[in-house]
Amino acid sequence: MSDLSEKCYSAGWLENLEYVLWDASITGERKFGQDIVSQQDIDQLMQLSNDCNCWIYFDDITEETAIDLAVWRQKFETAISLNPDILKS
């Protein structure tokens, strides 16, 4: 995830990266900053995520933090319903 942030924005962890990448896993390839999140990127993210049964999100205290996929899906849906602009990059 950090590699994609670096590739697309030259940033170690762009704000809301976890939401944009999860949305890409649902909707497919997308332009992201100065590059794209390709289907190959998505496939690799989802393979790693499924193998570990977790997703990484950024927490202000613990920074990059693994969260169970079921918990992440709910967190994602709640966040998007409260602020759909979170997916704008």
Coordinates of N, CA, C and O in Angstrom, one line a residue:
M1 N 0.8 -1.2 0.0 CA 0.0 0.0 0.0 C 0.9 1.2 0.0 O 0.6 2.2 -0.7
S2 N 1.9 1.2 0.8 CA 2.9 2.4 0.8 C 3.5 2.5 -0.5 O 3.8 3.6 -1.0
D3 N 3.9 1.4 -1.1 CA 4.5 1.5 -2.5 C 3.6 2.2 -3.5 O 4.1 3.0 -4.3
L4 N 2.3 1.9 -3.4 CA 1.4 2.5 -4.3 C 1.3 4.0 -4.0 O 1.2 4.8 -4.9
S5 N 1.3 4.4 -2.8 CA 1.3 5.8 -2.4 C 2.5 6.5 -2.9 O 2.4 7.6 -3.4
E6 N 3.6 5.8 -2.8 CA 4.9 6.4 -3.3 C 4.8 6.6 -4.8 O 5.2 7.6 -5.4
K7 N 4.4 5.5 -5.5 CA 4.3 5.5 -6.9 C 3.4 6.6 -7.5 O 3.8 7.3 -8.4
C8 N 2.3 6.8 -6.8 CA 1.3 7.7 -7.4 C 1.4 9.1 -6.8 O 1.0 10.1 -7.5
Y9 N 1.9 9.3 -5.6 CA 1.9 10.6 -5.0 C 3.3 11.0 -4.4 O 3.4 12.0 -3.8
S10 N 4.3 10.1 -4.5 CA 5.6 10.3 -3.8 C 5.4 10.6 -2.4 O 6.0 11.5 -1.8
A11 N 4.5 9.9 -1.7 CA 4.2 10.0 -0.3 C 4.1 8.7 0.3 O 3.6 7.7 -0.2
G12 N 4.7 8.5 1.5 CA 4.8 7.2 2.2 C 3.4 6.7 2.5 O 3.2 5.5 2.3
W13 N 2.5 7.5 2.9 CA 1.1 7.1 3.2 C 0.2 8.3 3.0 O 0.0 9.1 3.9
L14 N -0.4 8.4 1.8 CA -1.3 9.5 1.5 C -2.6 9.4 2.3 O -3.1 8.3 2.6
E15 N -3.1 10.5 2.8 CA -4.3 10.5 3.6 C -5.4 9.8 2.9 O -5.6 10.0 1.7
N16 N -6.1 8.9 3.6 CA -7.2 8.1 3.1 C -6.8 7.0 2.0 O -7.7 6.5 1.3
L17 N -5.5 6.7 2.0 CA -5.0 5.7 1.0 C -5.8 4.4 1.1 O -6.2 3.8 0.1
E18 N -6.0 4.0 2.4 CA -6.7 2.7 2.6 C -8.1 2.6 2.0 O -8.5 1.6 1.5
Y19 N -8.8 3.8 2.0 CA -10.1 3.8 1.5 C -10.1 3.8 -0.1 O -10.9 3.2 -0.7
V20 N -9.2 4.6 -0.6 CA -9.1 4.7 -2.1 C -8.7 3.3 -2.7 O -9.2 2.9 -3.7
L21 N -7.7 2.6 -2.0 CA -7.3 1.3 -2.5 C -8.4 0.3 -2.4 O -8.5 -0.6 -3.2
W22 N -9.1 0.3 -1.3 CA -10.2 -0.6 -1.1 C -11.3 -0.4 -2.2 O -11.8 -1.3 -2.8
D23 N -11.6 0.9 -2.4 CA -12.6 1.2 -3.4 C -12.1 0.7 -4.8 O -12.9 0.2 -5.6
A24 N -10.8 0.9 -5.1 CA -10.3 0.4 -6.3 C -10.4 -1.2 -6.4 O -10.7 -1.7 -7.5
S25 N -10.3 -1.8 -5.3 CA -10.5 -3.3 -5.3 C -11.9 -3.7 -5.6 O -12.2 -4.8 -6.1
I26 N -12.8 -2.8 -5.4 CA -14.3 -3.0 -5.7 C -14.6 -2.6 -7.1 O -15.3 -3.3 -7.8
T27 N -14.1 -1.4 -7.5 CA -14.5 -0.8 -8.8 C -13.5 -1.0 -9.9 O -13.9 -0.8 -11.1
G28 N -12.3 -1.4 -9.6 CA -11.3 -1.6 -10.7 C -10.3 -0.5 -10.8 O -10.2 0.4 -10.0
E29 N -9.5 -0.6 -11.9 CA -8.4 0.3 -12.1 C -8.9 1.7 -12.0 O -10.0 2.0 -12.4
R30 N -8.0 2.6 -11.5 CA -8.4 4.0 -11.4 C -7.1 4.9 -11.5 O -6.0 4.4 -11.0
K31 N -7.3 6.1 -12.0 CA -6.2 7.1 -11.9 C -6.1 7.5 -10.5 O -7.0 7.6 -9.7
F32 N -4.8 7.6 -10.1 CA -4.5 7.9 -8.7 C -3.2 8.8 -8.7 O -2.1 8.3 -8.9
G33 N -3.4 10.1 -8.6 CA -2.3 11.0 -8.6 C -1.6 11.0 -10.0 O -2.3 11.2 -11.0
Q34 N -0.3 10.7 -10.0 CA 0.5 10.8 -11.2 C 0.6 9.4 -11.9 O 1.4 9.3 -12.8
D35 N -0.2 8.5 -11.5 CA -0.1 7.1 -12.0 C -1.5 6.5 -11.9 O -2.5 7.2 -11.8
I36 N -1.6 5.2 -12.1 CA -2.8 4.5 -11.9 C -2.7 3.3 -10.9 O -1.6 2.8 -10.7
V37 N -3.7 2.9 -10.3 CA -3.8 1.7 -9.6 C -4.3 0.7 -10.6 O -5.4 0.7 -11.0
S38 N -3.4 -0.2 -11.0 CA -3.7 -1.2 -12.1 C -4.4 -2.4 -11.5 O -4.4 -2.6 -10.3
Q39 N -4.9 -3.2 -12.4 CA -5.6 -4.4 -12.0 C -4.5 -5.4 -11.4 O -4.8 -6.0 -10.4
Q40 N -3.3 -5.3 -11.8 CA -2.2 -6.1 -11.2 C -2.0 -5.7 -9.8 O -1.8 -6.5 -8.9
D41 N -2.0 -4.3 -9.6 CA -1.8 -3.8 -8.2 C -3.0 -4.3 -7.3 O -2.8 -4.7 -6.2
I42 N -4.2 -4.2 -7.8 CA -5.4 -4.6 -7.1 C -5.3 -6.1 -6.8 O -5.6 -6.5 -5.6
D43 N -5.0 -6.9 -7.8 CA -4.9 -8.4 -7.5 C -3.9 -8.7 -6.4 O -4.1 -9.5 -5.6
Q44 N -2.7 -8.0 -6.5 CA -1.7 -8.3 -5.5 C -2.2 -7.8 -4.1 O -2.0 -8.6 -3.1
L45 N -2.8 -6.7 -4.0 CA -3.4 -6.2 -2.7 C -4.4 -7.2 -2.1 O -4.4 -7.5 -1.0
M46 N -5.3 -7.6 -3.0 CA -6.3 -8.5 -2.5 C -5.8 -9.9 -2.1 O -6.2 -10.5 -1.2
Q47 N -4.8 -10.4 -2.9 CA -4.2 -11.7 -2.5 C -3.5 -11.6 -1.1 O -3.7 -12.4 -0.3
L48 N -2.8 -10.5 -0.9 CA -2.1 -10.3 0.4 C -3.1 -10.2 1.5 O -3.0 -10.7 2.6
S49 N -4.1 -9.4 1.2 CA -5.2 -9.1 2.2 C -5.9 -10.4 2.6 O -6.2 -10.7 3.7
N50 N -6.3 -11.2 1.6 CA -7.0 -12.4 1.8 C -6.1 -13.4 2.5 O -6.6 -14.1 3.4
D51 N -4.8 -13.5 2.2 CA -3.9 -14.4 2.8 C -3.8 -14.1 4.3 O -3.7 -15.0 5.1
C52 N -3.8 -12.8 4.6 CA -3.7 -12.4 6.0 C -5.0 -12.1 6.7 O -5.0 -11.9 8.0
N53 N -6.1 -12.1 6.0 CA -7.4 -11.8 6.5 C -7.4 -10.5 7.2 O -8.0 -10.3 8.3
C54 N -6.7 -9.5 6.6 CA -6.7 -8.2 7.2 C -6.5 -7.1 6.1 O -6.1 -7.4 5.0
W55 N -6.7 -5.9 6.5 CA -6.5 -4.7 5.7 C -5.7 -3.7 6.6 O -5.8 -3.8 7.8
I56 N -4.9 -2.9 6.0 CA -4.1 -1.9 6.7 C -4.8 -0.6 6.6 O -5.1 -0.2 5.5
Y57 N -4.9 0.1 7.7 CA -5.4 1.4 7.8 C -4.5 2.3 8.6 O -3.7 1.7 9.4
F58 N -4.6 3.6 8.5 CA -3.7 4.5 9.2 C -4.5 5.0 10.4 O -5.6 5.6 10.3
D59 N -3.9 4.8 11.6 CA -4.5 5.3 12.9 C -3.5 6.3 13.4 O -2.3 6.2 13.3
D60 N -4.0 7.4 13.9 CA -3.2 8.5 14.4 C -2.3 8.1 15.5 O -1.2 8.7 15.6
I61 N -2.6 7.1 16.3 CA -1.8 6.7 17.4 C -0.9 5.5 17.0 O 0.3 5.5 17.2
T62 N -1.5 4.5 16.4 CA -0.7 3.3 16.0 C -0.1 3.3 14.6 O 0.5 2.3 14.2
E63 N -0.5 4.3 13.9 CA 0.0 4.5 12.5 C -0.6 3.3 11.6 O -1.7 3.0 11.7
E64 N 0.3 2.7 10.7 CA -0.2 1.6 9.9 C -0.6 0.4 10.8 O 0.2 -0.1 11.5
T65 N -1.9 0.1 10.7 CA -2.4 -0.9 11.6 C -3.3 -1.9 10.9 O -4.1 -1.6 10.0
A66 N -3.0 -3.2 11.1 CA -3.8 -4.3 10.5 C -5.2 -4.4 11.3 O -5.2 -4.3 12.5
I67 N -6.2 -4.6 10.5 CA -7.5 -4.8 11.0 C -8.2 -6.0 10.3 O -8.0 -6.2 9.1
D68 N -9.0 -6.8 11.0 CA -9.7 -7.9 10.4 C -10.5 -7.4 9.2 O -11.1 -6.4 9.3
L69 N -10.6 -8.2 8.2 CA -11.3 -7.8 7.0 C -12.8 -7.5 7.2 O -13.3 -6.6 6.7
A70 N -13.4 -8.3 8.1 CA -14.9 -8.1 8.4 C -15.0 -6.8 9.1 O -15.9 -6.0 8.8
V71 N -14.1 -6.5 10.0 CA -14.2 -5.2 10.7 C -13.9 -4.0 9.7 O -14.5 -3.0 9.8
W72 N -12.9 -4.3 8.9 CA -12.5 -3.2 7.9 C -13.7 -2.9 7.0 O -14.0 -1.8 6.7
R73 N -14.4 -3.9 6.4 CA -15.5 -3.7 5.5 C -16.6 -2.8 6.2 O -17.1 -1.9 5.5
Q74 N -16.9 -3.1 7.4 CA -17.8 -2.2 8.2 C -17.3 -0.8 8.3 O -18.0 0.2 8.2
K75 N -16.0 -0.7 8.7 CA -15.4 0.6 8.9 C -15.4 1.4 7.6 O -15.7 2.6 7.6
F76 N -15.1 0.7 6.5 CA -15.2 1.4 5.2 C -16.6 1.9 4.8 O -16.7 3.0 4.5
E77 N -17.6 1.0 5.0 CA -18.9 1.4 4.6 C -19.4 2.6 5.5 O -20.0 3.5 5.0
T78 N -19.1 2.5 6.8 CA -19.5 3.6 7.7 C -18.8 4.9 7.3 O -19.4 6.0 7.1
A79 N -17.5 4.9 7.0 CA -16.7 6.1 6.6 C -17.3 6.7 5.3 O -17.4 7.9 5.2
I80 N -17.5 5.8 4.3 CA -18.0 6.3 3.0 C -19.4 6.9 3.2 O -19.7 7.9 2.5
S81 N -20.2 6.3 4.0 CA -21.6 6.8 4.1 C -21.6 8.2 4.8 O -22.4 9.0 4.5
L82 N -20.6 8.4 5.7 CA -20.5 9.7 6.4 C -19.8 10.7 5.6 O -20.1 11.9 5.8
N83 N -18.9 10.3 4.7 CA -18.1 11.2 4.0 C -17.7 10.6 2.6 O -16.5 10.1 2.5
P84 N -18.5 10.7 1.6 CA -18.2 10.1 0.3 C -17.0 10.7 -0.3 O -16.3 10.1 -1.2
D85 N -16.7 12.0 0.0 CA -15.5 12.7 -0.5 C -14.2 12.0 -0.1 O -13.1 12.4 -0.7
I86 N -14.2 11.1 0.8 CA -13.0 10.5 1.3 C -12.3 9.7 0.1 O -11.1 9.5 0.2
L87 N -13.1 9.4 -0.9 CA -12.5 8.6 -2.1 C -11.9 9.5 -3.1 O -11.3 9.0 -4.1
K88 N -12.0 10.8 -3.0 CA -11.5 11.7 -4.0 C -10.0 11.8 -3.7 O -9.5 12.0 -2.6
S89 N -9.3 11.7 -4.8 CA -7.8 11.8 -4.7 C -7.2 12.8 -5.7 O -7.9 13.3 -6.5

